[in-house]
Short mmCIF file of C-alpha atoms in Angstrom, two decimals:
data_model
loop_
_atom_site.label_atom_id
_atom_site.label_comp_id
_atom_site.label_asym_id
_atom_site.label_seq_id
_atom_site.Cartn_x
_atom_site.Cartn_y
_atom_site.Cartn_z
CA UNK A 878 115.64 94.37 117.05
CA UNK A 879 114.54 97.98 116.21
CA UNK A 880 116.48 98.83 113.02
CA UNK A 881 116.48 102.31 110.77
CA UNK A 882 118.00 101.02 108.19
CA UNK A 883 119.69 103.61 105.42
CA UNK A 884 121.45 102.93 102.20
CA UNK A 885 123.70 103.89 100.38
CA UNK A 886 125.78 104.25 103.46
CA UNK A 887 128.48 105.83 101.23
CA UNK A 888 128.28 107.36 97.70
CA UNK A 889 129.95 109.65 95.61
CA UNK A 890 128.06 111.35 92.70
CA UNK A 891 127.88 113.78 90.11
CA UNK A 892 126.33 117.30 89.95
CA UNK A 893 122.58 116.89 88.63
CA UNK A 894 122.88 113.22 88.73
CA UNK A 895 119.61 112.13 90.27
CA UNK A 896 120.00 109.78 93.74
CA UNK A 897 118.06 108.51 95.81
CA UNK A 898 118.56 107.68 99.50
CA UNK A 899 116.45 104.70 100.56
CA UNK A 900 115.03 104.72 104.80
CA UNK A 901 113.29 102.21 106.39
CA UNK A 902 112.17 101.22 109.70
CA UNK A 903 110.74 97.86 111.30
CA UNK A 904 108.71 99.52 114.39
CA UNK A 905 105.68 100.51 112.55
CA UNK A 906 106.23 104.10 114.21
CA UNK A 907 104.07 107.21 112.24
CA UNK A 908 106.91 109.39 112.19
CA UNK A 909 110.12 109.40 109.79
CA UNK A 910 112.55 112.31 109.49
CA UNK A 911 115.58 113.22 107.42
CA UNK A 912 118.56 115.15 108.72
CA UNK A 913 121.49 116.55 107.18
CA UNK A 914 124.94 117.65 109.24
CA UNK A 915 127.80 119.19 108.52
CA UNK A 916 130.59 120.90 110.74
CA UNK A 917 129.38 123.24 113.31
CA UNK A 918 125.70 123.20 111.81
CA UNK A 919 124.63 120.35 113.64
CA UNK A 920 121.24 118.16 112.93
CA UNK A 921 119.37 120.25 110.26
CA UNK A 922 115.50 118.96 109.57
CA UNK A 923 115.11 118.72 106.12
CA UNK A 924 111.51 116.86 105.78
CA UNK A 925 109.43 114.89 108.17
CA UNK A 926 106.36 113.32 107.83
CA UNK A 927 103.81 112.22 110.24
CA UNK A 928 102.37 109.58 108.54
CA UNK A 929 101.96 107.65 105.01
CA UNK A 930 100.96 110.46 102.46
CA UNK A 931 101.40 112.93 104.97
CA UNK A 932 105.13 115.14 104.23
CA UNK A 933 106.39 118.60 105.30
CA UNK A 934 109.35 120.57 104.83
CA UNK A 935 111.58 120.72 107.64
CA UNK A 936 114.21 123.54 107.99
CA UNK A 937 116.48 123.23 104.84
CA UNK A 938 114.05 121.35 102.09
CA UNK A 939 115.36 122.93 99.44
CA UNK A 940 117.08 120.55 96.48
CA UNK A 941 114.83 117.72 98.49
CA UNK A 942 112.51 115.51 97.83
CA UNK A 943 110.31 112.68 99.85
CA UNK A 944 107.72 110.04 99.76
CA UNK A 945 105.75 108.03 102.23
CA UNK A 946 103.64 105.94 100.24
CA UNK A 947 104.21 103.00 103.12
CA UNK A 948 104.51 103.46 106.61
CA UNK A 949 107.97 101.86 106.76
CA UNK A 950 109.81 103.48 104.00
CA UNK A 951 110.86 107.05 103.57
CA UNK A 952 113.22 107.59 100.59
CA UNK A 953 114.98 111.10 100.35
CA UNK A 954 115.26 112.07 96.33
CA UNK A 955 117.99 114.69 95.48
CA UNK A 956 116.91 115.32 91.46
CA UNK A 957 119.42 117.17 90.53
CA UNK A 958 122.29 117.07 93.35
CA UNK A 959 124.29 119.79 93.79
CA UNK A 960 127.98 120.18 95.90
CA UNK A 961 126.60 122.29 98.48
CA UNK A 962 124.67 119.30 99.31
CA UNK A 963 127.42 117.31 99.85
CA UNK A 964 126.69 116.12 103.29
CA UNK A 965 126.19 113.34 106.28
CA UNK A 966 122.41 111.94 106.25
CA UNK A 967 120.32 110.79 109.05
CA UNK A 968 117.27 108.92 108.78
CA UNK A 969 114.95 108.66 112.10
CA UNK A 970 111.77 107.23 112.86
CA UNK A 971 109.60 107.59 116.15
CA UNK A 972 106.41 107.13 117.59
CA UNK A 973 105.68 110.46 117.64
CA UNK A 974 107.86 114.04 117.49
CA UNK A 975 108.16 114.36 121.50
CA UNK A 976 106.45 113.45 124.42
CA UNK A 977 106.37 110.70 127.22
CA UNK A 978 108.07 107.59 126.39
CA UNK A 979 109.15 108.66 122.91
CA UNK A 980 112.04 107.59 121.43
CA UNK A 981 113.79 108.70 118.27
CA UNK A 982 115.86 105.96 116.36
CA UNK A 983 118.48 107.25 113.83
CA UNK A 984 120.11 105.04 110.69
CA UNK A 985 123.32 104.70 110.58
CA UNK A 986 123.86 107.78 108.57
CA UNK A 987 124.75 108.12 104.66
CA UNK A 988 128.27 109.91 103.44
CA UNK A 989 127.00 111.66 100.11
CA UNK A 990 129.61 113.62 98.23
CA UNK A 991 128.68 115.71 94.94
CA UNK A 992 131.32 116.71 92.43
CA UNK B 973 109.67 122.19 120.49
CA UNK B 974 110.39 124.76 122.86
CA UNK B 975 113.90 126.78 122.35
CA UNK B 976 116.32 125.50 124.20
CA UNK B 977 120.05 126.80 125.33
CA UNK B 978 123.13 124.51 125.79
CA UNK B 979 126.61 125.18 126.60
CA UNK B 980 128.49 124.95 123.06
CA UNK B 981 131.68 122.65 124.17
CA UNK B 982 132.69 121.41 127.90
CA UNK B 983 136.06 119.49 129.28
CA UNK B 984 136.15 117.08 131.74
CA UNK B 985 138.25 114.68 133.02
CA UNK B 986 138.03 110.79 133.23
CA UNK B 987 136.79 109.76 136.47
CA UNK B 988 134.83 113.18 136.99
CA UNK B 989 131.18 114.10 137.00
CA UNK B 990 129.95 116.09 134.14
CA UNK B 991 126.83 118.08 134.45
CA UNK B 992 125.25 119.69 131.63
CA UNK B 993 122.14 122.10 131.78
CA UNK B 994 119.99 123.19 129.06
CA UNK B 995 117.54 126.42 129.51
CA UNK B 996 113.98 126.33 127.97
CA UNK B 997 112.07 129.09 129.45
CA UNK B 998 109.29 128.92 127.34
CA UNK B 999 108.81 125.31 128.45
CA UNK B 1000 104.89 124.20 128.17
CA UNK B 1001 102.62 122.68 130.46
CA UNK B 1002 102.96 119.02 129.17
CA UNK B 1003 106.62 119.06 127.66
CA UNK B 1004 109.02 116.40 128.21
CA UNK B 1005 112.50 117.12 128.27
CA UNK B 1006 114.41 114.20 126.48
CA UNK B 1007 118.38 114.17 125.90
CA UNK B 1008 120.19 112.05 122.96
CA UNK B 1009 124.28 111.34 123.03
CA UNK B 1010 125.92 111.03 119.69
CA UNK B 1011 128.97 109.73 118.86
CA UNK B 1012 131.09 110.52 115.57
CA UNK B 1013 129.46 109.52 112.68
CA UNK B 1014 126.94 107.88 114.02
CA UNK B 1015 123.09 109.06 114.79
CA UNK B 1016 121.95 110.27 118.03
CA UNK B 1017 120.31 107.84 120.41
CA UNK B 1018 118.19 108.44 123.81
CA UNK B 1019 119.61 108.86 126.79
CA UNK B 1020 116.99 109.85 129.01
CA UNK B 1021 113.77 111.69 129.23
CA UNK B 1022 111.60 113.49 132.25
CA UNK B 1023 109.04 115.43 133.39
CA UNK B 1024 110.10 116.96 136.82
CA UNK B 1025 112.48 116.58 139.94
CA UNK B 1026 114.98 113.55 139.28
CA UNK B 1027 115.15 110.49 136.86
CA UNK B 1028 118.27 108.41 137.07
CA UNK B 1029 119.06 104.87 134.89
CA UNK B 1030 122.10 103.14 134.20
CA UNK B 1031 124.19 106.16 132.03
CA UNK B 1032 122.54 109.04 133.49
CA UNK B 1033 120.74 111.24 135.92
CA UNK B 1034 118.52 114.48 134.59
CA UNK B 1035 117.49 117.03 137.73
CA UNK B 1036 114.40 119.24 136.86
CA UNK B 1037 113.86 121.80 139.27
CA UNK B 1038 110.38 122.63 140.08
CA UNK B 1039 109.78 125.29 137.63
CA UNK B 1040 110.93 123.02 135.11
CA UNK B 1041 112.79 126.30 133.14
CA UNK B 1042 115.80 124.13 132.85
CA UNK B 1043 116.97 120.58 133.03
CA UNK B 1044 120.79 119.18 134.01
CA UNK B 1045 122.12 116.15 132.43
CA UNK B 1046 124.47 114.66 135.07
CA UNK B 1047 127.04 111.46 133.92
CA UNK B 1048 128.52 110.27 136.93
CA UNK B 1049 132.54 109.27 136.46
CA UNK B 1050 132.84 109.93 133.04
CA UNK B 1051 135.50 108.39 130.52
CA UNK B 1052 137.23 108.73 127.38
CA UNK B 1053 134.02 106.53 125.74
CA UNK B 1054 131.48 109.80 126.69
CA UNK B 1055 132.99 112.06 124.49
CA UNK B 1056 130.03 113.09 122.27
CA UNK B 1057 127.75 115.57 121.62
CA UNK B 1058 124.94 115.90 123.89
CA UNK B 1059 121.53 117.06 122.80
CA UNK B 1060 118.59 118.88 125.06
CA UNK B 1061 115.02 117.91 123.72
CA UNK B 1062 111.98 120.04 124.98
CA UNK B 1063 108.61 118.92 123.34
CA UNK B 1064 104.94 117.87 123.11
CA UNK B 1065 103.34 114.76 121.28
CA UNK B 1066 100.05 116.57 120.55
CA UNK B 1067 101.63 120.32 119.97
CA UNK B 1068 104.79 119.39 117.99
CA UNK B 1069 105.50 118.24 114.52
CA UNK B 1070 109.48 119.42 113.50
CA UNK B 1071 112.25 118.01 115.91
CA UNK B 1072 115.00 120.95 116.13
CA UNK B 1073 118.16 118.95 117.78
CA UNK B 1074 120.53 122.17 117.05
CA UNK B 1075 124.24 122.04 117.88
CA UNK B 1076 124.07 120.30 121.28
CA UNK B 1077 126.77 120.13 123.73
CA UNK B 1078 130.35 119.23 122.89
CA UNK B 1079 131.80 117.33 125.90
CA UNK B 1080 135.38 116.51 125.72
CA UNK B 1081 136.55 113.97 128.18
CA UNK B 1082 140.35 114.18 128.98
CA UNK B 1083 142.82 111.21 130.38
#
């Protein structure tokens, strides 16, 4: 079964108490995403990459961090978390960005809450 | 991804049919126009995707008129379960690299 698998799927933390958000997929697809929503902002990119060792910022990287050093596994570090960061996660993998046949598979999402 | 323009919020009624269009103008030669549902809570997940003219599976339909400048989900005799937020995808494999899902559609679906 294709599976995005995210965890924590809930935590609460502390301000500047490092965390880190573990991703992974089982369809060998090339490209992983992270996504952050809150209330009438909708999906916000924060990184992507396109491949293992390949990683760019999405639209709201800052206070983020990611690695691909595997194809499968795409962990999203928050160093020093902050409230305003305080947030729903998505992780989602794909084939590819867009195109024909291309389908984007979400985790189940991660509650994060900074104090 | 090409910019695209949805509707902010729509209400239907069970037992209706909902259509929802999305405008992207500056669509490209070799863009495919792809729609995700999401629930609460829960991460977006495909719906359907096309190039031109009419697609149709089991949840949906998606009309593409022949300039392709916009694209019209359709969900025939909708119910309380399609209440979600419904997201217009314009892109390229070989030209893209973000994916901007924006604020999609809100459809409320009313007994």
């Amino acid at each position: 079964e294709a599976q995005v698998t995210q965890n924590p799927r809930y935590l609460i933390t502390v301000t500047g108490k490092k965390l880190t958000v573990t991703c992974s997929q089982n369809m060998n697809h090339e490209y992983m995403s992270w996504y952050r929503q809150d209330p009438g902002l909708g999906l916000r990119q924060i990184y992507y990459s396109m491949n293992v060792e390949v990683t760019d910022k999405g639209d709201v990287p800052e206070g983020y961090k990611v690695s691909r050093k595997e194809k499968r596994n795409f962990p999203l570090i928050l160093e020093s978390p902050s409230p305003n960061q305080t947030s729903l996660y998505f992780c989602a993998s794909s084939l590819s960005p867009a195109g024909p046949g291309n389908t984007i598979y979400f985790g189940e999402g991660s509650w994060l809450t900074v104090v | 991804l090409a910019k695209t323009t949805q509707p902010i919020s729509m209400d239907s009624y069970e037992g209706q049919e909902v259509n929802i269009t999305c405008s992207h103008n500056n669509i490209a030669t070799n863009d495919y126009i792809t729609w995700y549902q999401q629930f609460p809570s829960q991460g977006p997940r495909f719906i359907i995707q096309g190039y031109k003219t009419k697609v149709t599976n089991e949840v949906a339909s998606l009309f593409i008129p022949a300039d392709r400048k916009s694209s019209t989900l359709s969900l025939p005799r909708v119910s309380l379960s399609d209440t979600a937020v419904y997201y217009c995808l314009v892109g390229d494999e070989n030209r893209d690299d973000k994916i901007i899902f924006g604020k999609g559609t809100r459809l409320h679906i009313l007994p």
